[in-house]
PDB file of C-alpha atoms in Angstrom:
ATOM      1  CA  MET H   1      15.286 -10.144  -1.842  1.00 74.00           C
ATOM      2  CA  LYS H   2      14.957 -13.813  -2.784  1.00 76.00           C
ATOM      3  CA  LYS H   3      11.274 -13.565  -1.950  1.00 77.00           C
ATOM      4  CA  TYR H   4      10.746 -10.743  -4.464  1.00 72.00           C
ATOM      5  CA  ILE H   5      12.666 -12.547  -7.193  1.00 80.00           C
ATOM      6  CA  PHE H   6      10.585 -15.661  -6.568  1.00 75.00           C
ATOM      7  CA  TYR H   7       7.282 -13.764  -6.848  1.00 72.00           C
ATOM      8  CA  ILE H   8       8.400 -11.880  -9.946  1.00 79.00           C
ATOM      9  CA  SER H   9       9.486 -15.182 -11.533  1.00 77.00           C
ATOM     10  CA  ILE H  10       6.089 -16.751 -10.795  1.00 76.00           C
ATOM     11  CA  ILE H  11       4.269 -13.757 -12.305  1.00 76.00           C
ATOM     12  CA  CYS H  12       6.453 -13.907 -15.444  1.00 70.00           C
ATOM     13  CA  VAL H  13       5.757 -17.627 -15.853  1.00 72.00           C
ATOM     14  CA  LEU H  14       2.013 -17.023 -15.502  1.00 68.00           C
ATOM     15  CA  PHE H  15       2.085 -14.253 -18.108  1.00 70.00           C
ATOM     16  CA  ALA H  16       4.079 -16.381 -20.537  1.00 68.00           C
ATOM     17  CA  ALA H  17       1.772 -19.378 -20.073  1.00 65.00           C
ATOM     18  CA  GLY H  18      -1.310 -17.212 -20.528  1.00 63.00           C
ATOM     19  CA  CYS H  19      -0.233 -16.083 -24.002  1.00 62.00           C
ATOM     20  CA  LYS H  20      -0.818 -19.454 -25.666  1.00 60.00           C
ATOM     21  CA  GLU H  21      -3.844 -19.693 -27.934  1.00 60.00           C
ATOM     22  CA  GLU H  22      -4.980 -23.291 -27.884  1.00 55.00           C
ATOM     23  CA  ASP H  23      -6.990 -24.590 -30.798  1.00 55.00           C
ATOM     24  CA  ILE H  24     -10.206 -26.035 -29.362  1.00 53.00           C
ATOM     25  CA  VAL H  25     -10.987 -27.874 -32.579  1.00 48.00           C
ATOM     26  CA  LEU H  26      -8.614 -30.679 -31.624  1.00 52.00           C
ATOM     27  CA  SER H  27     -10.459 -31.329 -28.370  1.00 53.00           C
ATOM     28  CA  LYS H  28     -13.908 -31.694 -29.924  1.00 58.00           C
ATOM     29  CA  PRO H  29     -15.344 -35.205 -30.155  1.00 64.00           C
ATOM     30  CA  GLY H  30     -16.465 -36.680 -33.450  1.00 71.00           C
ATOM     31  CA  GLU H  31     -15.216 -36.615 -37.005  1.00 78.00           C
ATOM     32  CA  PRO H  32     -13.597 -33.272 -37.915  1.00 84.00           C
ATOM     33  CA  ILE H  33     -15.043 -30.956 -40.553  1.00 90.00           C
ATOM     34  CA  ALA H  34     -12.798 -30.188 -43.534  1.00 92.00           C
ATOM     35  CA  PRO H  35     -11.745 -26.529 -43.896  1.00 94.00           C
ATOM     36  CA  VAL H  36     -12.945 -24.157 -46.597  1.00 96.00           C
ATOM     37  CA  THR H  37     -10.891 -24.175 -49.792  1.00 95.00           C
ATOM     38  CA  ASN H  38     -10.037 -21.582 -52.454  1.00 96.00           C
ATOM     39  CA  LEU H  39     -10.380 -18.671 -50.011  1.00 95.00           C
ATOM     40  CA  ASP H  40      -9.865 -15.492 -52.024  1.00 96.00           C
ATOM     41  CA  TYR H  41     -10.729 -11.815 -51.911  1.00 96.00           C
ATOM     42  CA  THR H  42     -11.517  -9.006 -54.333  1.00 96.00           C
ATOM     43  CA  ILE H  43     -11.734  -5.283 -53.669  1.00 95.00           C
ATOM     44  CA  SER H  44     -14.624  -3.359 -55.177  1.00 92.00           C
ATOM     45  CA  GLY H  45     -14.739   0.290 -54.141  1.00 91.00           C
ATOM     46  CA  SER H  46     -15.272   0.381 -50.374  1.00 92.00           C
ATOM     47  CA  ASP H  47     -16.079  -3.356 -50.162  1.00 94.00           C
ATOM     48  CA  ALA H  48     -13.811  -6.341 -49.589  1.00 95.00           C
ATOM     49  CA  ILE H  49     -15.515  -9.440 -50.982  1.00 95.00           C
ATOM     50  CA  LEU H  50     -14.398 -12.832 -49.657  1.00 96.00           C
ATOM     51  CA  THR H  51     -15.247 -16.023 -51.548  1.00 96.00           C
ATOM     52  CA  TRP H  52     -14.552 -19.676 -50.713  1.00 96.00           C
ATOM     53  CA  ASP H  53     -15.692 -23.215 -51.419  1.00 95.00           C
ATOM     54  CA  LEU H  54     -17.330 -25.249 -48.673  1.00 95.00           C
ATOM     55  CA  PRO H  55     -16.234 -28.874 -48.160  1.00 94.00           C
ATOM     56  CA  SER H  56     -17.903 -31.230 -50.624  1.00 92.00           C
ATOM     57  CA  THR H  57     -18.558 -33.826 -47.916  1.00 92.00           C
ATOM     58  CA  LEU H  58     -19.465 -33.349 -44.280  1.00 90.00           C
ATOM     59  CA  PRO H  59     -19.443 -35.837 -41.398  1.00 89.00           C
ATOM     60  CA  ASP H  60     -22.694 -37.792 -41.080  1.00 87.00           C
ATOM     61  CA  ASP H  61     -23.650 -36.269 -37.719  1.00 86.00           C
ATOM     62  CA  ILE H  62     -23.506 -32.637 -38.937  1.00 88.00           C
ATOM     63  CA  ILE H  63     -26.900 -30.966 -39.345  1.00 89.00           C
ATOM     64  CA  GLU H  64     -27.127 -29.129 -42.662  1.00 89.00           C
ATOM     65  CA  PRO H  65     -27.006 -26.355 -43.738  1.00 93.00           C
ATOM     66  CA  VAL H  66     -23.718 -25.415 -42.079  1.00 94.00           C
ATOM     67  CA  SER H  67     -22.707 -21.927 -41.011  1.00 94.00           C
ATOM     68  CA  VAL H  68     -19.463 -20.056 -41.540  1.00 96.00           C
ATOM     69  CA  PHE H  69     -17.556 -18.483 -38.639  1.00 96.00           C
ATOM     70  CA  ILE H  70     -15.424 -15.452 -39.599  1.00 96.00           C
ATOM     71  CA  ARG H  71     -12.794 -13.792 -37.384  1.00 96.00           C
ATOM     72  CA  ILE H  72     -11.786 -10.305 -38.542  1.00 95.00           C
ATOM     73  CA  SER H  73      -8.571  -8.439 -37.662  1.00 95.00           C
ATOM     74  CA  VAL H  74      -7.787  -4.889 -38.752  1.00 95.00           C
ATOM     75  CA  ASP H  75      -4.221  -3.612 -38.331  1.00 95.00           C
ATOM     76  CA  GLY H  76      -3.436  -6.524 -36.022  1.00 91.00           C
ATOM     77  CA  GLN H  77      -6.340  -5.781 -33.684  1.00 93.00           C
ATOM     78  CA  SER H  78      -9.425  -7.945 -33.375  1.00 92.00           C
ATOM     79  CA  ALA H  79     -12.371  -6.328 -35.139  1.00 92.00           C
ATOM     80  CA  GLY H  80     -14.796  -9.030 -34.042  1.00 93.00           C
ATOM     81  CA  THR H  81     -16.266 -12.317 -35.103  1.00 95.00           C
ATOM     82  CA  LEU H  82     -19.488 -13.230 -36.814  1.00 94.00           C
ATOM     83  CA  VAL H  83     -21.401 -16.278 -37.953  1.00 95.00           C
ATOM     84  CA  VAL H  84     -23.064 -16.342 -41.373  1.00 94.00           C
ATOM     85  CA  ASP H  85     -25.831 -18.950 -41.652  1.00 94.00           C
ATOM     86  CA  ASP H  86     -27.224 -21.070 -44.510  1.00 94.00           C
ATOM     87  CA  ALA H  87     -23.998 -22.405 -46.093  1.00 92.00           C
ATOM     88  CA  PRO H  88     -22.688 -19.127 -47.562  1.00 94.00           C
ATOM     89  CA  GLU H  89     -19.839 -19.105 -50.049  1.00 95.00           C
ATOM     90  CA  SER H  90     -19.128 -15.374 -49.906  1.00 96.00           C
ATOM     91  CA  PHE H  91     -19.061 -12.443 -47.502  1.00 95.00           C
ATOM     92  CA  VAL H  92     -18.883  -8.679 -48.094  1.00 96.00           C
ATOM     93  CA  TYR H  93     -16.891  -6.619 -45.579  1.00 95.00           C
ATOM     94  CA  SER H  94     -17.569  -2.906 -45.617  1.00 93.00           C
ATOM     95  CA  PRO H  95     -16.173  -0.290 -45.257  1.00 92.00           C
ATOM     96  CA  TYR H  96     -12.784  -1.324 -46.635  1.00 92.00           C
ATOM     97  CA  ASP H  97      -9.916   1.138 -46.107  1.00 92.00           C
ATOM     98  CA  ALA H  98      -6.885   0.579 -48.362  1.00 91.00           C
ATOM     99  CA  SER H  99      -4.545   2.153 -45.785  1.00 94.00           C
ATOM    100  CA  LYS H 100      -5.231  -0.643 -43.265  1.00 94.00           C
ATOM    101  CA  LYS H 101      -4.145  -4.287 -43.128  1.00 96.00           C
ATOM    102  CA  TYR H 102      -6.886  -6.908 -42.922  1.00 95.00           C
ATOM    103  CA  LYS H 103      -6.871 -10.561 -41.914  1.00 97.00           C
ATOM    104  CA  PHE H 104      -9.897 -12.841 -42.175  1.00 96.00           C
ATOM    105  CA  THR H 105     -10.022 -16.377 -40.768  1.00 96.00           C
ATOM    106  CA  VAL H 106     -12.885 -18.482 -42.124  1.00 96.00           C
ATOM    107  CA  LYS H 107     -14.098 -21.718 -40.481  1.00 95.00           C
ATOM    108  CA  VAL H 108     -16.975 -24.055 -41.261  1.00 95.00           C
ATOM    109  CA  GLN H 109     -19.280 -24.329 -38.251  1.00 92.00           C
ATOM    110  CA  GLY H 110     -21.642 -27.276 -37.991  1.00 91.00           C
ATOM    111  CA  LYS H 111     -24.207 -28.274 -35.410  1.00 91.00           C
ATOM    112  CA  VAL H 112     -24.578 -31.809 -34.121  1.00 89.00           C
ATOM    113  CA  ASP H 113     -27.508 -33.336 -32.294  1.00 85.00           C
ATOM    114  CA  THR H 114     -26.407 -34.149 -28.748  1.00 82.00           C
ATOM    115  CA  THR H 115     -28.359 -34.720 -25.570  1.00 83.00           C
ATOM    116  CA  ASP H 116     -25.272 -34.630 -23.339  1.00 81.00           C
ATOM    117  CA  PRO H 117     -25.317 -31.267 -21.478  1.00 81.00           C
ATOM    118  CA  TYR H 118     -21.521 -31.421 -21.073  1.00 80.00           C
ATOM    119  CA  ARG H 119     -20.786 -31.832 -24.769  1.00 79.00           C
ATOM    120  CA  SER H 120     -20.905 -28.919 -27.187  1.00 80.00           C
ATOM    121  CA  ASP H 121     -23.396 -29.081 -30.038  1.00 84.00           C
ATOM    122  CA  LEU H 122     -21.017 -27.070 -32.270  1.00 87.00           C
ATOM    123  CA  ARG H 123     -18.082 -28.344 -34.279  1.00 88.00           C
ATOM    124  CA  LEU H 124     -15.623 -26.099 -36.141  1.00 88.00           C
ATOM    125  CA  SER H 125     -13.246 -26.832 -38.984  1.00 91.00           C
ATOM    126  CA  PRO H 126      -9.638 -25.656 -38.899  1.00 91.00           C
ATOM    127  CA  GLY H 127      -9.417 -22.049 -40.026  1.00 91.00           C
ATOM    128  CA  THR H 128      -8.264 -20.828 -43.416  1.00 94.00           C
ATOM    129  CA  THR H 129      -6.802 -17.319 -43.394  1.00 95.00           C
ATOM    130  CA  VAL H 130      -6.408 -14.604 -46.006  1.00 96.00           C
ATOM    131  CA  ALA H 131      -4.543 -11.355 -45.322  1.00 94.00           C
ATOM    132  CA  PHE H 132      -4.208  -8.231 -47.431  1.00 93.00           C
TER     133      PHE H 132
END
């Protein structure tokens, strides 16, 4: 009986430890990118239009133009992620359904020039989230 309790305890600990979502931004080398500001949304018919301001200054090693990484959740479920290139300051999500709850997390994504194969060439800002 003790054996079963031990194994069940180990499985519970593994499940609990696996639920943490670590933020990889903190482990990236180099100067961090500032997050987007003034994230807002408007609804126009079947479209949800997101707008934001990009950081006014970027670290020196970031290759411009930057991209924007967007994580989309609908009714608490992940609806995917996408990357919009060329320093956008808006995004149109369609089709919008007023009966559902939406959450968008927007991050600035910049590339850096690195020759080290063990170092990522991408750097992300902390996310800014809007929910409606």
